[in-house]
Amino acid sequence: MRNKLAINGGPKAVPDGTVKRWPPIDDVDRRMVLASLEGDNHAFGPNCVAFEQEFAAWNGNRYAITTNSGTAALHMAVVACDCQAGDEVLVPAYSWSSSATCVLHHNCIPVFVDIDFDTMNMDVEKIEDAITPRTKAIMAVHLHGLPMDMGRVMEIAEDHDLKVIEDACQAHGARYKGRKVGTLGHCAAFSFNQNKVLCSGEGGMFVTDDEEMLAKAKQLWSFGETRSPVESRDYHAYALGWMYRNNDLTAAFGRAQLRKLDRYLSEQRRNALRLAECLEDVPNLILPQEPHGYDHNWYNYTIRFDVEALGHRHDAAAFRKRIVKALTAEGVETGIWQSFILPAMTVFQARNGYGRGCPWGCPHARPVAYDVHAYPVAQRHCDTHTGMTTPLRSPNGPEVAELMAEGIRKVMENIDQLGP
Ligand SMILES: *Cc1c(COP(=O)(O)O)cnc(C)c1O
């Protein structure tokens, strides 16, 4: 009876109300956000300037530009790499959609590379096959907080004269050989969306150590102007520009959360390692890895179900959905992060971003095909994963991780109750 799954009417493994919500808010947040509200600059104000300086110092970058989203920062990165109409950018076949659509935003063409199953990141062995004379940059996504093999990526980039953009939107504080992400490529983007480990509601940061890239990114960021809003402006559009600036209230919230980020990250690490310990001997799970020389930030603790061993290779995604439903019924908070690999998404299949087949139909573009069967590893990962975020975040402690593990164990040890 105790082992009867909650989805079949048994008792829940995790009591209601166990998981505390993200992010924790305290007097530092209240004081800083209210001070901004009482100030007289609600657009790009003093908190924006301070946020840029503090984030650059925290991460170890020379320059930072705060934006209204991570996607904006990614678009700025594409421009900073001097990508021009029809140029190609290599993107992992599995990521958030905007790792690829930011490329379209500048009339450039994403070319997908399959992922490595163990790390879930772009497979460095498959990068060189995807390089063409039009390739300009590599989008190095540090998925779920595990850095890419940046040593190999930078080597390939040097050999082929490519730029490297780090999509560090999930990877704040993660390290490769001791160095923080965002300092390893030529430029990088971070996100401060609600679900990220640094939350300001929405928001982002473009970072680089290169003065020329900074200038290119800045022009795009603010109406194509060449001057920053804190200098005296001449209100002249020197080039094509967007409006990607952050606002003062959001930056104040981001600054307050940044002060607590190192503590959040160490709590998240402790909780993830506790979960890993508890799950070690649970059957039919493939647990995430932290290879030697890599520091995961455990943004998203992603489990894969061993569908082959479970006899569900042919209906993997559907069977996974049933397991996740059973986990949810137990009170285990996990979620399917992406149901589609990127090349299968309609915008790429239709090859129609701006109407009339642009940018793929642009005279400067080389024809590309998005064969959905060409990325079997990304597809296998996509069909078999589920991920955990909030239960492992501050202010939740290791006891929450233990309860999550108990729920997962219960479902996996009684999986026959889900039927054939
Ligand atoms: C969240 C995310 C983005 C986009 O960031 P936004 O702030 O939501 O625009 C890009 N790439 C990855 C990998 C992300 O997780």
Coordinates of C-alpha atoms and ligand atoms in Angstrom, one line a residue:
M1 CA 0.0 0.0 0.0
R2 CA 2.8 2.4 1.0
N3 CA 4.4 1.7 -2.4
K4 CA 1.2 2.3 -4.4
L5 CA 2.0 5.1 -6.8
A6 CA 0.2 8.4 -6.1
I7 CA -1.0 8.4 -9.8
N8 CA -2.8 5.2 -9.0
G9 CA -4.3 6.6 -5.8
G10 CA -1.5 5.9 -3.3
P11 CA 0.0 8.3 -0.8
K12 CA 2.3 11.1 -2.1
A13 CA 6.0 10.7 -1.5
V14 CA 6.5 14.5 -1.1
P15 CA 4.1 16.4 1.2
D16 CA 2.4 19.5 -0.3
G17 CA 4.2 22.7 0.4
T18 CA 7.7 21.1 0.7
V19 CA 9.3 23.2 -2.1
K20 CA 9.9 26.9 -1.4
R21 CA 9.6 29.2 -4.3
W22 CA 12.5 30.9 -6.2
P23 CA 14.1 33.4 -5.8
P24 CA 14.1 34.1 -2.0
I25 CA 13.4 37.8 -1.4
D26 CA 14.8 39.6 1.7
D27 CA 15.4 43.2 2.9
V28 CA 18.3 43.7 0.6
D29 CA 16.0 43.2 -2.4
R30 CA 13.2 45.4 -0.8
R31 CA 15.6 48.2 0.1
M32 CA 17.3 48.4 -3.3
V33 CA 14.2 48.1 -5.5
L34 CA 12.4 50.7 -3.4
A35 CA 15.3 53.1 -3.5
S36 CA 15.2 52.8 -7.3
L37 CA 11.5 53.4 -7.3
E38 CA 12.0 56.6 -5.2
G39 CA 14.7 57.8 -7.5
D40 CA 14.1 59.9 -10.6
N41 CA 15.7 57.7 -13.4
H42 CA 13.5 54.7 -14.2
A43 CA 15.1 54.1 -17.7
F44 CA 18.8 53.4 -18.0
G45 CA 19.7 54.7 -14.5
P46 CA 22.4 54.5 -11.9
N47 CA 21.5 50.9 -11.0
C48 CA 22.1 49.8 -14.6
V49 CA 25.6 51.4 -14.6
A50 CA 26.4 49.8 -11.2
F51 CA 25.0 46.4 -12.2
E52 CA 27.3 46.3 -15.3
Q53 CA 30.3 47.2 -13.2
E54 CA 29.4 44.7 -10.4
F55 CA 28.6 41.9 -12.8
A56 CA 31.8 42.4 -14.8
A57 CA 33.8 42.4 -11.6
W58 CA 32.0 39.2 -10.3
N59 CA 32.5 37.3 -13.5
G60 CA 36.0 38.7 -14.4
N61 CA 35.2 40.5 -17.6
R62 CA 36.5 43.9 -18.7
Y63 CA 33.2 45.0 -20.2
A64 CA 29.5 44.4 -19.6
I65 CA 26.3 45.8 -21.1
T66 CA 23.0 45.2 -19.3
T67 CA 20.1 44.3 -21.5
N68 CA 16.4 43.6 -21.2
S69 CA 16.9 39.8 -22.0
G70 CA 19.5 37.1 -22.5
T71 CA 18.2 36.9 -26.1
A72 CA 19.0 40.6 -26.7
A73 CA 22.6 39.9 -25.4
L74 CA 22.9 36.9 -27.7
H75 CA 21.8 39.0 -30.7
M76 CA 24.4 41.7 -29.7
A77 CA 27.0 38.9 -29.5
V78 CA 26.2 37.8 -33.1
V79 CA 26.7 41.4 -34.2
A80 CA 29.9 41.8 -32.1
C81 CA 31.3 38.8 -34.1
D82 CA 30.8 40.8 -37.2
C83 CA 28.3 38.3 -38.7
Q84 CA 26.8 39.6 -41.8
A85 CA 23.8 38.6 -44.0
G86 CA 24.1 35.0 -45.0
D87 CA 26.9 34.2 -42.7
E88 CA 26.6 30.9 -40.8
V89 CA 26.7 30.3 -37.0
L90 CA 27.1 26.7 -35.6
V91 CA 24.5 26.0 -32.9
P92 CA 23.8 22.8 -30.9
A93 CA 20.8 20.9 -32.1
Y94 CA 19.4 21.0 -28.6
S95 CA 19.1 24.2 -26.7
W96 CA 16.7 27.1 -26.0
S97 CA 15.2 28.3 -29.2
S98 CA 16.8 31.7 -29.0
S99 CA 20.3 30.2 -29.1
A100 CA 19.4 29.8 -32.8
T101 CA 16.9 32.5 -33.5
C102 CA 19.3 35.2 -32.3
V103 CA 21.3 34.2 -35.4
L104 CA 18.2 34.8 -37.6
H105 CA 17.7 38.2 -36.0
H106 CA 20.8 39.4 -37.9
N107 CA 19.9 37.7 -41.2
C108 CA 22.4 35.0 -40.6
I109 CA 21.9 31.2 -40.9
P110 CA 22.1 28.8 -38.0
V111 CA 23.7 25.4 -38.9
F112 CA 23.1 22.7 -36.3
V113 CA 25.5 20.3 -34.8
D114 CA 24.4 17.2 -32.9
I115 CA 25.1 17.0 -29.1
D116 CA 27.2 14.6 -27.0
F117 CA 24.9 12.4 -24.9
D118 CA 27.0 12.5 -21.7
T119 CA 27.5 16.2 -21.5
M120 CA 24.3 17.3 -23.4
N121 CA 26.5 20.0 -25.0
M122 CA 27.5 20.4 -28.7
D123 CA 29.6 17.4 -29.8
V124 CA 33.1 18.9 -30.4
E125 CA 33.9 15.9 -32.6
K126 CA 31.2 17.0 -35.1
I127 CA 32.0 20.7 -35.3
E128 CA 34.5 20.6 -38.1
D129 CA 32.2 18.6 -40.4
A130 CA 29.7 21.5 -40.2
I131 CA 32.1 24.3 -41.0
T132 CA 31.7 25.8 -44.5
P133 CA 33.4 28.9 -46.1
R134 CA 30.4 30.9 -44.8
T135 CA 30.9 29.9 -41.1
K136 CA 31.6 32.9 -39.0
A137 CA 31.0 31.8 -35.4
I138 CA 30.3 29.0 -32.9
M139 CA 27.5 29.3 -30.4
A140 CA 28.9 27.5 -27.4
V141 CA 25.9 26.8 -25.2
H142 CA 26.8 25.7 -21.6
L143 CA 23.6 23.7 -21.3
H144 CA 22.0 23.3 -17.9
G145 CA 25.1 24.8 -16.3
L146 CA 27.8 22.4 -17.5
P147 CA 30.5 24.2 -19.6
M148 CA 31.3 23.1 -23.1
D149 CA 34.7 21.7 -23.8
M150 CA 36.0 25.2 -24.4
G151 CA 39.6 24.1 -24.9
R152 CA 38.7 22.2 -28.0
V153 CA 36.2 24.8 -29.2
M154 CA 38.8 27.6 -29.0
E155 CA 41.3 25.4 -30.8
I156 CA 38.9 24.7 -33.7
A157 CA 37.9 28.4 -33.8
E158 CA 41.6 29.4 -34.1
D159 CA 42.3 26.9 -36.9
H160 CA 39.3 28.1 -38.9
D161 CA 39.4 31.8 -38.0
L162 CA 36.0 31.7 -36.2
K163 CA 34.6 33.7 -33.3
V164 CA 33.1 32.0 -30.3
I165 CA 30.0 33.2 -28.5
E166 CA 29.3 31.7 -25.1
D167 CA 25.6 31.2 -24.4
A168 CA 26.0 31.3 -20.6
C169 CA 22.3 32.0 -20.0
Q170 CA 22.0 29.0 -17.7
A171 CA 25.6 28.8 -16.5
H172 CA 26.4 31.7 -14.1
G173 CA 29.4 30.7 -12.0
A174 CA 30.1 27.4 -13.9
R175 CA 33.9 26.9 -14.5
Y176 CA 36.0 25.2 -17.1
K177 CA 39.5 24.3 -15.8
G178 CA 39.0 26.8 -13.0
R179 CA 37.9 29.7 -15.3
K180 CA 34.4 31.1 -15.2
V181 CA 32.2 30.8 -18.2
G182 CA 31.8 34.1 -20.1
T183 CA 35.6 34.6 -19.9
L184 CA 36.5 31.7 -22.2
G185 CA 35.2 32.7 -25.7
H186 CA 35.2 36.1 -27.5
C187 CA 32.0 37.3 -25.9
A188 CA 29.1 35.9 -24.0
A189 CA 25.5 36.4 -23.0
F190 CA 23.8 35.8 -19.6
S191 CA 20.1 35.8 -18.8
F192 CA 18.4 37.1 -15.6
N193 CA 15.0 35.7 -16.4
Q194 CA 12.8 34.4 -13.5
N195 CA 14.1 30.8 -13.8
K196 CA 17.8 31.6 -14.0
V197 CA 20.2 31.4 -11.1
L198 CA 20.4 35.2 -11.1
C199 CA 16.8 36.4 -11.4
S200 CA 15.8 40.0 -12.0
G201 CA 12.4 39.1 -13.4
E202 CA 13.7 39.5 -17.0
G203 CA 17.0 40.9 -18.1
G204 CA 20.5 39.9 -19.4
M205 CA 24.1 40.9 -19.8
F206 CA 26.5 41.0 -22.7
V207 CA 30.1 40.6 -21.7
T208 CA 33.4 40.7 -23.5
D209 CA 37.1 41.7 -23.0
D210 CA 37.4 43.1 -26.5
E211 CA 36.9 46.8 -27.0
E212 CA 35.9 46.5 -30.7
M213 CA 33.2 43.9 -29.9
L214 CA 31.9 46.1 -27.1
A215 CA 31.5 49.0 -29.6
K216 CA 29.6 46.8 -32.1
A217 CA 27.3 45.4 -29.5
K218 CA 26.6 48.8 -27.9
Q219 CA 25.6 50.3 -31.2
L220 CA 23.0 47.6 -31.8
W221 CA 21.8 47.8 -28.1
S222 CA 20.7 51.4 -28.3
F223 CA 19.0 52.6 -31.5
G224 CA 22.2 52.3 -33.6
E225 CA 23.8 55.2 -31.6
T226 CA 27.5 55.2 -30.9
R227 CA 27.2 56.9 -27.6
S228 CA 25.9 55.4 -24.4
P229 CA 22.8 56.9 -22.7
V230 CA 24.9 58.2 -19.8
E231 CA 27.2 60.2 -22.2
S232 CA 25.9 63.2 -24.0
R233 CA 23.9 61.8 -26.9
D234 CA 23.6 63.2 -30.4
Y235 CA 20.4 61.1 -31.1
H236 CA 21.8 59.9 -34.4
A237 CA 21.3 56.4 -35.8
Y238 CA 24.7 55.5 -37.2
A239 CA 23.7 52.0 -38.0
L240 CA 20.8 49.6 -37.6
G241 CA 19.9 49.4 -33.9
W242 CA 17.4 47.9 -31.6
M243 CA 16.3 49.0 -28.1
Y244 CA 17.8 46.3 -25.8
R245 CA 18.6 48.5 -22.8
N246 CA 17.7 47.4 -19.2
N247 CA 15.7 49.7 -16.8
D248 CA 16.7 50.9 -13.4
L249 CA 14.1 48.9 -11.2
T250 CA 15.1 45.6 -12.9
A251 CA 18.8 46.4 -12.5
A252 CA 18.3 47.2 -8.8
F253 CA 16.7 43.8 -8.3
G254 CA 19.5 42.2 -10.2
R255 CA 22.2 43.9 -8.1
A256 CA 20.5 42.8 -4.9
Q257 CA 20.3 39.2 -6.1
L258 CA 24.0 39.3 -7.3
R259 CA 25.1 40.0 -3.7
K260 CA 23.6 36.6 -2.8
L261 CA 24.6 34.7 -5.9
D262 CA 27.7 33.0 -4.5
R263 CA 25.7 31.7 -1.6
Y264 CA 22.9 30.5 -3.9
L265 CA 25.4 28.6 -6.1
S266 CA 27.0 26.8 -3.2
E267 CA 23.6 25.8 -1.7
Q268 CA 22.5 24.6 -5.2
R269 CA 25.7 22.6 -5.5
R270 CA 25.3 21.0 -2.1
N271 CA 21.7 20.1 -2.9
A272 CA 22.4 18.7 -6.3
L273 CA 25.2 16.5 -4.9
R274 CA 22.9 15.2 -2.2
L275 CA 20.3 14.3 -4.8
A276 CA 23.0 12.5 -6.9
E277 CA 24.0 10.5 -3.8
C278 CA 20.4 9.5 -3.1
L279 CA 19.8 8.5 -6.7
E280 CA 22.9 6.5 -7.3
D281 CA 21.3 3.0 -7.0
V282 CA 17.9 3.9 -8.4
P283 CA 17.2 1.6 -11.4
N284 CA 17.0 2.8 -15.0
L285 CA 18.2 6.4 -14.5
I286 CA 21.1 8.0 -16.3
L287 CA 22.4 10.7 -14.0
P288 CA 24.1 13.9 -15.2
Q289 CA 27.9 14.0 -15.1
E290 CA 30.5 16.6 -14.0
P291 CA 33.6 15.6 -15.8
H292 CA 37.1 16.2 -14.3
G293 CA 38.1 19.9 -14.9
Y294 CA 34.5 21.1 -15.1
D295 CA 32.5 22.8 -12.4
H296 CA 28.7 22.4 -13.1
N297 CA 26.5 25.1 -11.6
W298 CA 23.6 22.6 -11.4
Y299 CA 21.2 25.1 -12.8
N300 CA 19.1 22.2 -14.0
Y301 CA 19.6 18.7 -12.7
T302 CA 18.7 16.7 -15.8
I303 CA 18.0 13.0 -15.6
R304 CA 17.6 10.6 -18.6
F305 CA 15.4 7.5 -18.3
D306 CA 17.0 4.3 -19.7
V307 CA 14.1 3.6 -22.1
E308 CA 16.0 0.8 -23.8
A309 CA 16.3 -1.1 -20.5
L310 CA 12.7 -0.3 -19.7
G311 CA 11.6 -1.8 -23.1
H312 CA 10.3 1.5 -24.5
R313 CA 12.8 2.4 -27.1
H314 CA 10.1 2.8 -29.7
D315 CA 7.8 5.0 -27.7
A316 CA 10.4 6.7 -25.7
A317 CA 8.9 10.2 -25.5
A318 CA 5.4 8.9 -24.7
F319 CA 6.7 6.6 -22.0
R320 CA 8.8 9.3 -20.5
K321 CA 5.7 11.6 -20.4
R322 CA 4.0 8.9 -18.3
I323 CA 6.9 8.6 -15.9
V324 CA 7.0 12.4 -15.5
K325 CA 3.2 12.5 -14.8
A326 CA 3.7 9.8 -12.1
L327 CA 6.6 11.9 -10.6
T328 CA 4.4 15.0 -10.6
A329 CA 1.7 13.0 -8.8
E330 CA 4.2 12.1 -6.1
G331 CA 5.0 15.8 -5.6
V332 CA 8.4 15.5 -7.4
E333 CA 8.9 18.7 -9.3
T334 CA 10.6 17.9 -12.6
G335 CA 9.8 19.1 -16.0
I336 CA 10.5 18.3 -19.7
W337 CA 12.6 21.2 -20.7
Q338 CA 12.3 21.0 -24.4
S339 CA 9.9 18.7 -26.4
F340 CA 11.6 19.4 -29.7
I341 CA 15.1 19.5 -31.0
L342 CA 15.9 22.9 -32.6
P343 CA 16.0 21.8 -36.3
A344 CA 12.6 20.3 -35.9
M345 CA 11.0 23.6 -34.9
T346 CA 8.7 25.1 -37.4
V347 CA 10.7 28.3 -38.1
F348 CA 13.6 26.1 -39.3
Q349 CA 11.6 23.5 -41.1
A350 CA 9.6 26.2 -43.0
R351 CA 12.8 28.2 -43.5
N352 CA 10.8 31.3 -43.3
G353 CA 11.8 33.9 -40.7
Y354 CA 10.8 37.2 -42.2
G355 CA 8.3 36.0 -44.8
R356 CA 9.2 35.4 -48.5
G357 CA 11.7 32.7 -47.3
C358 CA 14.2 35.2 -45.7
P359 CA 16.9 35.0 -44.5
W360 CA 17.4 31.6 -46.2
G361 CA 16.4 33.0 -49.5
C362 CA 18.8 35.9 -49.2
P363 CA 21.2 36.1 -52.2
H364 CA 24.1 35.9 -49.8
A365 CA 23.0 32.7 -48.1
R366 CA 24.1 29.2 -49.1
P367 CA 21.4 26.6 -49.2
V368 CA 21.0 24.6 -46.0
A369 CA 18.8 21.7 -45.2
Y370 CA 17.4 20.9 -41.7
D371 CA 17.1 17.1 -41.8
V372 CA 15.4 16.2 -38.5
H373 CA 17.0 12.7 -38.7
A374 CA 20.6 14.1 -38.8
Y375 CA 20.7 14.7 -35.0
P376 CA 20.0 11.3 -33.4
V377 CA 21.8 12.1 -30.1
A378 CA 19.9 15.3 -29.5
Q379 CA 16.6 13.5 -30.3
R380 CA 17.4 10.6 -27.9
H381 CA 18.2 13.1 -25.2
C382 CA 15.1 15.2 -26.0
D383 CA 12.8 12.1 -25.8
T384 CA 14.2 10.7 -22.6
H385 CA 15.0 13.6 -20.2
T386 CA 13.4 15.4 -17.4
G387 CA 15.0 18.2 -15.3
M388 CA 14.8 19.7 -11.8
T389 CA 15.4 23.3 -10.9
T390 CA 13.5 25.0 -8.0
P391 CA 13.6 22.1 -5.5
L392 CA 17.4 22.3 -5.5
R393 CA 17.6 26.1 -5.2
S394 CA 18.0 28.2 -2.2
P395 CA 16.2 28.5 0.3
N396 CA 15.5 24.7 -0.1
G397 CA 18.0 22.5 1.7
P398 CA 19.3 19.0 1.2
E399 CA 16.2 17.6 3.0
V400 CA 14.2 18.7 0.0
A401 CA 16.6 16.9 -2.3
E402 CA 16.2 13.8 -0.2
L403 CA 12.4 13.9 -0.5
M404 CA 12.7 14.4 -4.3
A405 CA 14.9 11.4 -4.5
E406 CA 12.5 9.3 -2.4
G407 CA 9.7 10.2 -4.9
I408 CA 11.8 9.3 -7.9
R409 CA 12.9 6.0 -6.3
K410 CA 9.3 5.1 -5.5
V411 CA 8.3 5.6 -9.2
M412 CA 11.3 3.9 -10.7
E413 CA 11.1 0.9 -8.3
N414 CA 7.4 0.5 -9.0
I415 CA 7.4 1.3 -12.7
D416 CA 5.4 -1.8 -13.5
Q417 CA 2.4 0.0 -11.9
L418 CA 2.4 2.4 -15.0
G419 CA 1.4 -0.6 -17.1
P420 CA 3.0 -1.9 -20.3
Ligands
LIG1 C1 17.0 31.4 -21.0 C2 17.9 31.1 -22.1 C3 18.1 32.0 -23.2 C4 17.3 33.3 -23.4 O1 17.4 34.2 -22.3 P1 16.1 35.2 -22.1 O2 16.6 36.1 -21.0 O3 14.9 34.4 -21.7 O4 16.0 35.9 -23.4 C5 19.0 31.7 -24.2 N1 19.7 30.6 -24.1 C6 19.6 29.6 -23.1 C7 20.4 28.4 -23.2 C8 18.6 29.9 -22.1 O5 18.4 29.0 -21.2

